[in-house]
Short mmCIF file of C-alpha atoms and ligand atoms in Angstrom, two decimals:
data_model
loop_
_atom_site.label_atom_id
_atom_site.label_comp_id
_atom_site.label_asym_id
_atom_site.label_seq_id
_atom_site.Cartn_x
_atom_site.Cartn_y
_atom_site.Cartn_z
CA MET A 20 27.17 -7.17 2.46
CA THR A 21 26.16 -4.64 -0.27
CA ILE A 22 23.92 -5.73 -2.86
CA LEU A 23 23.16 -4.00 -6.18
CA GLY A 24 19.61 -4.00 -7.44
CA ILE A 25 18.58 -3.22 -10.53
CA GLU A 26 15.03 -3.39 -12.07
CA SER A 27 13.45 -2.88 -15.51
CA SER A 28 10.28 -5.03 -15.64
CA CYS A 29 8.31 -2.36 -17.00
CA ASP A 30 9.04 1.69 -17.67
CA GLU A 31 11.12 2.56 -15.19
CA THR A 32 14.93 2.05 -15.25
CA ALA A 33 16.23 2.01 -11.73
CA VAL A 34 19.48 0.87 -9.48
CA SER A 35 20.50 0.99 -6.26
CA LEU A 36 22.94 -0.14 -3.61
CA LEU A 37 22.15 -1.43 -0.50
CA LYS A 38 24.44 -2.18 2.52
CA VAL A 39 23.20 -4.35 4.84
CA MET A 40 25.28 -4.77 8.47
CA ARG A 41 24.49 -6.54 11.63
CA GLY A 42 20.66 -6.51 9.92
CA LYS A 43 20.76 -3.22 9.28
CA PHE A 44 20.13 -1.72 6.53
CA SER A 45 21.47 1.71 4.87
CA LEU A 46 20.33 2.97 0.73
CA ARG A 47 23.83 4.10 -0.20
CA HIS A 48 22.14 4.68 -3.75
CA HIS A 49 18.18 5.08 -4.82
CA GLY A 50 18.17 6.34 -8.66
CA VAL A 51 15.47 6.01 -11.10
CA SER A 52 14.82 7.09 -14.42
CA SER A 53 11.16 7.57 -15.35
CA GLN A 54 9.88 7.25 -18.52
CA ILE A 55 6.73 9.06 -18.20
CA LYS A 56 7.65 11.95 -20.51
CA ILE A 57 7.85 9.37 -23.70
CA HIS A 58 4.70 7.32 -22.51
CA GLU A 59 2.47 10.63 -22.30
CA LYS A 60 2.33 11.17 -26.21
CA THR A 61 1.06 7.64 -26.71
CA GLY A 62 -1.47 7.84 -23.54
CA GLY A 63 0.36 4.67 -22.11
CA VAL A 64 3.52 1.94 -22.21
CA VAL A 65 4.26 0.66 -25.51
CA PRO A 66 6.56 -2.13 -24.78
CA GLU A 67 8.91 -1.93 -27.64
CA VAL A 68 9.60 1.93 -26.86
CA ALA A 69 9.87 1.46 -23.29
CA ALA A 70 12.49 -1.66 -23.64
CA ARG A 71 14.95 -0.13 -25.88
CA HIS A 72 14.55 3.76 -23.40
CA HIS A 73 15.93 1.27 -20.72
CA VAL A 74 19.77 0.44 -22.78
CA PRO A 75 20.95 3.43 -23.22
CA VAL A 76 20.74 4.91 -19.75
CA LEU A 77 21.42 1.46 -17.53
CA PRO A 78 24.60 1.86 -17.98
CA HIS A 79 25.04 5.43 -16.64
CA MET A 80 23.04 4.91 -13.73
CA LEU A 81 25.03 1.57 -12.76
CA SER A 82 28.38 3.33 -12.98
CA ARG A 83 26.66 6.34 -10.54
CA ALA A 84 25.41 4.07 -8.10
CA VAL A 85 28.60 1.57 -8.26
CA GLY A 86 31.45 3.87 -8.95
CA SER A 87 35.03 1.61 -8.83
CA SER A 88 33.51 -0.86 -5.69
CA ARG A 89 31.96 -3.90 -6.25
CA PRO A 90 28.92 -5.17 -4.67
CA ASP A 91 28.64 -8.49 -3.01
CA CYS A 92 25.49 -9.59 -5.26
CA ILE A 93 23.12 -8.09 -7.95
CA ALA A 94 19.35 -9.06 -7.23
CA VAL A 95 17.51 -8.48 -10.23
CA THR A 96 13.73 -8.48 -11.19
CA THR A 97 13.09 -11.47 -13.38
CA GLY A 98 9.25 -11.13 -13.36
CA PRO A 99 6.55 -10.59 -13.66
CA GLY A 100 6.44 -7.90 -16.07
CA LEU A 101 6.66 -6.92 -20.07
CA VAL A 102 9.47 -9.16 -21.62
CA THR A 103 11.42 -6.77 -24.12
CA SER A 104 12.10 -4.57 -20.76
CA LEU A 105 12.93 -7.65 -18.51
CA LEU A 106 15.64 -8.55 -20.90
CA VAL A 107 17.84 -5.58 -20.55
CA GLY A 108 17.58 -5.52 -16.73
CA VAL A 109 18.15 -9.07 -16.50
CA GLU A 110 20.82 -9.55 -19.52
CA THR A 111 22.85 -6.83 -18.01
CA ALA A 112 22.92 -8.25 -14.50
CA LYS A 113 24.16 -11.55 -16.18
CA THR A 114 27.10 -9.88 -17.51
CA LEU A 115 27.98 -7.99 -14.37
CA SER A 116 27.49 -11.24 -12.05
CA TYR A 117 30.09 -13.15 -14.99
CA LEU A 118 32.67 -9.96 -15.02
CA TRP A 119 32.39 -9.45 -11.72
CA ASP A 120 32.12 -13.23 -10.81
CA ILE A 121 29.71 -12.50 -7.99
CA PRO A 122 26.43 -14.30 -7.44
CA LEU A 123 22.61 -13.14 -8.71
CA ILE A 124 19.45 -13.06 -6.94
CA PRO A 125 16.02 -13.47 -9.44
CA ILE A 126 13.73 -11.44 -7.84
CA ASN A 127 10.19 -11.43 -8.21
CA HIS A 128 8.42 -7.39 -8.69
CA ILE A 129 6.00 -8.32 -6.38
CA GLU A 130 8.17 -9.63 -3.92
CA GLY A 131 9.74 -6.48 -4.21
CA HIS A 132 6.85 -4.64 -3.83
CA ILE A 133 6.08 -6.27 -0.62
CA TYR A 134 9.62 -5.97 0.54
CA ALA A 135 9.74 -2.21 0.33
CA ASN A 136 8.10 -2.21 3.70
CA TRP A 137 11.34 -4.12 4.95
CA LEU A 138 13.51 -1.21 3.84
CA LEU A 139 12.62 1.38 7.02
CA CYS A 140 11.35 -1.25 9.33
CA PRO A 141 13.43 -4.38 9.47
CA HIS A 142 10.95 -6.75 12.12
CA ILE A 143 7.89 -6.95 10.44
CA PRO A 144 5.90 -9.72 12.44
CA PHE A 145 4.22 -12.85 11.03
CA PRO A 146 1.96 -13.74 10.00
CA ALA A 147 1.48 -10.65 7.91
CA LEU A 148 -1.17 -9.80 5.53
CA ALA A 149 0.11 -7.94 1.95
CA LEU A 150 -1.77 -5.29 0.01
CA VAL A 151 -0.76 -5.46 -3.08
CA VAL A 152 -1.99 -3.06 -5.44
CA SER A 153 0.13 -1.87 -9.06
CA GLY A 154 -0.24 -1.35 -12.58
CA GLY A 155 -0.98 -4.92 -13.07
CA HIS A 156 -1.41 -6.61 -9.82
CA THR A 157 -4.56 -6.19 -7.10
CA GLU A 158 -3.57 -8.69 -4.07
CA LEU A 159 -3.83 -10.19 -0.29
CA ILE A 160 -1.38 -12.23 0.24
CA LEU A 161 -0.52 -14.08 3.12
CA MET A 162 2.59 -14.28 4.63
CA ARG A 163 3.33 -16.69 6.92
CA GLY A 164 7.19 -15.57 7.17
CA HIS A 165 10.13 -14.39 4.80
CA GLY A 166 9.44 -16.12 1.39
CA HIS A 167 6.09 -18.30 2.63
CA TYR A 168 3.42 -16.61 0.23
CA THR A 169 -0.29 -17.73 0.46
CA CYS A 170 -2.40 -15.77 -2.12
CA ILE A 171 -5.75 -15.53 -0.70
CA GLY A 172 -7.46 -13.13 -3.17
CA ARG A 173 -6.83 -11.42 -6.45
CA THR A 174 -8.37 -9.43 -9.32
CA ARG A 175 -10.50 -11.39 -11.68
CA ASP A 176 -10.28 -8.79 -14.21
CA ASP A 177 -8.40 -5.07 -14.11
CA ALA A 178 -6.29 -4.22 -11.08
CA ALA A 179 -6.83 -1.07 -8.84
CA GLY A 180 -4.13 0.86 -10.96
CA GLU A 181 -5.15 -0.41 -14.14
CA ALA A 182 -8.76 0.82 -13.22
CA PHE A 183 -7.29 4.64 -12.12
CA ASP A 184 -5.01 4.63 -15.46
CA LYS A 185 -8.07 3.47 -17.91
CA ILE A 186 -10.62 5.38 -16.08
CA ALA A 187 -8.67 8.45 -15.90
CA ASN A 188 -7.91 8.25 -19.77
CA LEU A 189 -11.87 7.82 -20.23
CA LEU A 190 -11.93 11.46 -18.31
CA GLY A 191 -9.25 12.72 -20.64
CA LEU A 192 -6.83 13.20 -18.48
CA PRO A 193 -3.07 12.64 -18.64
CA TYR A 194 -0.59 9.59 -18.36
CA PRO A 195 0.23 8.69 -15.86
CA GLY A 196 -3.22 8.16 -15.01
CA GLY A 197 -3.18 7.17 -11.48
CA PRO A 198 -1.62 10.37 -10.08
CA SER A 199 -3.70 12.40 -12.59
CA LEU A 200 -7.16 11.28 -11.40
CA SER A 201 -5.91 11.80 -7.65
CA ASN A 202 -5.21 15.31 -7.97
CA ALA A 203 -8.31 16.10 -10.06
CA ALA A 204 -9.83 14.73 -7.27
CA ARG A 205 -8.16 16.77 -4.22
CA THR A 206 -11.19 19.37 -4.69
CA GLY A 207 -13.89 16.98 -5.68
CA ASP A 208 -16.80 15.59 -3.34
CA ALA A 209 -16.52 12.01 -2.93
CA ASN A 210 -20.54 11.54 -2.58
CA ALA A 211 -21.57 13.15 -5.77
CA PHE A 212 -21.34 10.39 -7.87
CA ALA A 213 -22.61 6.76 -6.58
CA PHE A 214 -20.19 4.26 -7.96
CA PRO A 215 -20.63 0.18 -7.83
CA ARG A 216 -18.34 -1.23 -5.47
CA PRO A 217 -17.47 -4.14 -6.95
CA MET A 218 -17.74 -7.65 -5.06
CA LEU A 219 -17.18 -5.15 -1.32
CA ASN A 220 -19.83 -7.87 0.03
CA SER A 221 -18.54 -11.36 -1.72
CA GLN A 222 -17.51 -13.95 0.98
CA ASP A 223 -14.14 -14.29 -0.52
CA SER A 224 -11.25 -11.83 -0.79
CA ASP A 225 -10.99 -11.41 -4.22
CA PHE A 226 -11.26 -8.29 -6.42
CA SER A 227 -13.08 -6.88 -9.61
CA PHE A 228 -12.51 -3.29 -10.82
CA SER A 229 -13.57 -4.00 -14.63
CA GLY A 230 -17.18 -3.04 -13.77
CA LEU A 231 -16.36 0.55 -12.22
CA LYS A 232 -14.66 1.45 -15.38
CA THR A 233 -18.26 0.71 -17.40
CA ALA A 234 -20.39 2.65 -14.59
CA VAL A 235 -17.60 5.85 -15.30
CA LEU A 236 -18.83 5.25 -18.78
CA TYR A 237 -22.20 5.26 -19.03
CA CYS A 238 -22.24 7.98 -16.71
CA LEU A 239 -20.03 10.09 -18.76
CA ARG A 240 -22.14 9.65 -21.56
CA ASP A 241 -25.42 10.27 -19.54
CA LEU A 242 -23.93 13.53 -18.23
CA SER A 243 -22.82 14.85 -21.48
CA ARG A 244 -26.40 14.43 -22.45
CA VAL A 245 -27.66 17.21 -19.79
CA GLN A 246 -24.49 19.07 -19.14
CA ARG A 247 -20.71 19.95 -20.00
CA LEU A 248 -18.19 18.06 -18.02
CA THR A 249 -16.71 21.16 -16.08
CA PRO A 250 -13.93 21.05 -14.51
CA ALA A 251 -15.97 20.86 -11.22
CA VAL A 252 -18.00 17.87 -12.17
CA LEU A 253 -14.33 16.28 -13.27
CA SER A 254 -13.33 16.55 -9.59
CA ASP A 255 -16.67 14.93 -7.97
CA ILE A 256 -16.63 12.17 -10.64
CA CYS A 257 -12.93 12.01 -9.81
CA ALA A 258 -13.63 11.86 -5.94
CA SER A 259 -16.22 9.35 -6.22
CA VAL A 260 -14.08 6.89 -8.41
CA GLU A 261 -11.55 7.14 -6.19
CA GLN A 262 -13.59 6.50 -3.32
CA ALA A 263 -14.83 3.43 -4.87
CA ILE A 264 -11.79 1.66 -5.18
CA VAL A 265 -10.15 3.04 -1.64
CA ASP A 266 -13.83 1.40 -0.09
CA VAL A 267 -13.21 -2.10 -1.75
CA LEU A 268 -9.29 -2.25 -1.27
CA VAL A 269 -10.08 -1.22 2.61
CA VAL A 270 -12.85 -3.72 3.28
CA LYS A 271 -11.23 -6.65 1.85
CA THR A 272 -8.01 -6.30 3.55
CA LEU A 273 -9.71 -5.40 7.10
CA ALA A 274 -11.70 -9.15 6.08
CA ALA A 275 -8.44 -10.60 5.15
CA ALA A 276 -6.80 -9.66 8.44
CA GLU A 277 -9.66 -11.05 10.65
CA LYS A 278 -10.11 -14.49 8.46
CA PHE A 279 -6.33 -14.99 8.70
CA HIS A 280 -5.60 -13.52 12.36
CA VAL A 281 -2.56 -11.94 11.14
CA VAL A 282 -0.14 -9.87 13.61
CA SER A 283 0.56 -6.99 11.07
CA ILE A 284 -0.72 -5.33 7.68
CA VAL A 285 1.43 -4.09 4.48
CA GLY A 286 0.68 -2.18 2.36
CA CYS A 287 2.49 -1.92 -1.07
CA GLY A 288 2.68 -0.95 -5.00
CA GLY A 289 2.01 1.63 -7.11
CA VAL A 290 -1.51 2.68 -6.01
CA MET A 291 -0.45 2.92 -2.22
CA ALA A 292 0.96 5.87 -3.45
CA ASN A 293 -2.63 7.36 -3.48
CA ARG A 294 -3.46 9.44 -0.15
CA ARG A 295 -6.83 8.67 -0.20
CA LEU A 296 -5.97 4.90 0.51
CA ARG A 297 -3.21 5.14 2.81
CA HIS A 298 -5.23 7.84 4.85
CA GLN A 299 -8.48 5.24 5.35
CA LEU A 300 -6.60 2.08 5.31
CA ARG A 301 -4.65 3.33 8.50
CA HIS A 302 -7.87 4.55 9.81
CA ALA A 303 -9.96 1.90 9.58
CA ILE A 304 -7.14 -0.56 10.49
CA LYS A 305 -6.06 1.66 13.65
CA LYS A 306 -10.21 1.54 14.37
CA LYS A 307 -10.98 -2.53 14.03
CA PHE A 308 -7.77 -3.54 15.12
CA PRO A 309 -5.66 -0.89 17.20
CA GLN A 310 -2.95 -3.86 17.99
CA VAL A 311 -2.35 -4.22 14.44
CA PRO A 312 0.44 -1.94 12.96
CA LEU A 313 0.10 -1.28 9.17
CA TYR A 314 3.06 -0.58 7.48
CA VAL A 315 3.30 1.53 4.40
CA PRO A 316 6.64 2.75 2.41
CA PRO A 317 7.30 5.82 1.81
CA MET A 318 5.89 7.13 -1.65
CA LYS A 319 8.93 7.15 -3.72
CA PHE A 320 9.57 3.06 -2.61
CA CYS A 321 5.75 2.08 -3.70
CA THR A 322 6.05 3.06 -7.31
CA ASP A 323 8.62 1.04 -9.34
CA ASN A 324 12.60 1.66 -7.57
CA ALA A 325 15.46 -0.97 -7.54
CA SER A 326 15.49 -0.58 -3.69
CA MET A 327 12.45 -2.50 -3.01
CA ILE A 328 14.76 -5.44 -5.10
CA ALA A 329 17.91 -5.35 -3.33
CA ALA A 330 16.37 -5.34 0.02
CA ALA A 331 14.32 -8.55 -1.25
CA GLY A 332 17.27 -9.91 -2.45
CA TYR A 333 19.09 -9.10 1.03
CA PHE A 334 16.74 -11.91 2.70
CA HIS A 335 16.96 -14.44 -0.48
CA ALA A 336 21.18 -14.09 -0.17
CA LYS A 337 20.67 -14.56 4.48
CA ASN A 338 19.26 -18.12 3.26
CA LYS A 339 22.21 -18.38 0.33
CA ASN A 340 19.70 -18.12 -2.55
CA PHE A 341 21.44 -17.63 -4.95
CA SER A 342 21.60 -18.03 -8.50
CA SER A 343 24.46 -18.34 -11.51
CA TRP A 344 24.17 -16.04 -13.96
CA HIS A 345 23.92 -19.03 -16.35
CA VAL A 346 20.48 -20.42 -15.28
CA VAL A 347 18.64 -16.76 -14.76
CA GLN A 348 15.76 -15.77 -17.04
CA ALA A 349 13.35 -13.05 -17.64
CA ASN A 350 10.47 -15.04 -16.83
CA PRO A 351 7.25 -12.22 -17.99
CA GLN A 352 4.36 -14.72 -16.18
CA TRP A 353 6.12 -15.27 -12.79
CA GLU A 354 3.15 -15.66 -10.36
CA LEU A 355 4.82 -15.17 -6.76
CA ALA A 356 1.77 -17.14 -5.29
O1 KG4 B 407 3.87 -0.40 -9.06
P1 KG4 B 407 4.11 0.44 -10.34
O2 KG4 B 407 4.78 1.35 -10.06
O3 KG4 B 407 4.02 -0.44 -11.23
C1 KG4 B 407 3.38 -1.62 -11.64
O4 KG4 B 407 4.26 -2.49 -10.95
O5 KG4 B 407 2.81 -1.69 -12.22
O6 KG4 B 407 2.07 0.82 -10.36
C2 KG4 B 407 1.93 1.85 -10.79
C3 KG4 B 407 0.56 2.06 -11.10
C4 KG4 B 407 -0.25 2.66 -11.98
O7 KG4 B 407 -1.32 2.69 -12.56
C5 KG4 B 407 -0.45 3.98 -11.81
O8 KG4 B 407 -1.82 4.58 -11.70
C6 KG4 B 407 -0.58 3.62 -10.19
O9 KG4 B 407 0.23 2.76 -9.71
N1 KG4 B 407 -0.70 5.16 -9.06
C7 KG4 B 407 -1.34 5.63 -8.45
C8 KG4 B 407 -0.54 6.67 -7.76
N2 KG4 B 407 0.46 6.41 -8.36
C9 KG4 B 407 0.53 5.41 -8.99
N3 KG4 B 407 -3.15 5.75 -8.58
C10 KG4 B 407 -3.47 6.03 -7.62
N4 KG4 B 407 -3.23 6.65 -6.89
C11 KG4 B 407 -1.61 7.23 -6.94
N5 KG4 B 407 -1.18 8.22 -6.35
ZN1 ZN B 408 5.38 -2.58 -9.45
#
């Protein structure tokens, strides 16, 4: 079976072609066109601008991915995301489905992020705990099997990626904030500033990151009274912020893993590309639950891409969970669980 994946929920246009034979995945094409250069100028994504830039790029990417062959089905992100951006991918997928007379599979973007893990490891054992950390979501999702999701905790305000982006903005770092802050943190001292670890000891699996942003704002205000923000101090602030976010994510993930007796943990989403998080999460799990494997996608499958959408599509296709082009619609508020 060959699945064409299409992703356009925010500011990456992505097309992939995934072939699955006897349960074995073979990625035939993985194309991502980033709009970073465009959004750098405004320091963030302007939805209407993002949507307009998907339009001229997508047809070229599709012809490069598919050539003259015809896939068996199309998996497309229908939500959550920016509605104008989603519409470009969704309407394109519907048109191709009609033209080629092949079924469509609407995919939830967060489900796609989770399934990035299955691209390299098709036999992850259940129950699994998914730590989803992206620009718009920070969630702990319990998976009892393919397609069975229970959200056991989520952020009450900003997502982890949003915290990285907003704090990077406060610090005058370039867009996209997460990778910029993380780069600046490399030479810093993570213990230099004692930033709060919000909700670290709450008895639930929820998160809150907006207080951290405020703490950094006050820290900058106080510092500016006594010293200049030198590159060394900036690195120390970045490392301390990064450590505060990582501490909360690691502690909450471990607590949820224990509570729900999971046999595997999967990490996913753009923030999972963060080296400190990848390293410390792996180390902490190894120490506390040596028998529980942690799966983390390679960097290129952490941030938005269409291979993860095709992978999620495969598990729906296996169950003949297809839709027809005339019923599929963009759903910008779609909650996975
Ligand atoms: O999953 P994603 O590509 O898009 C959404 O679905 O939101 O995640 C994007 C988020 C952004 O907030 C970005 O700053 C963050 O992931 N991010 C990172 C890193 N790379 C991307 N955050 C921290 N460290 C990174 N290395
Ligand atoms: Zn995403």
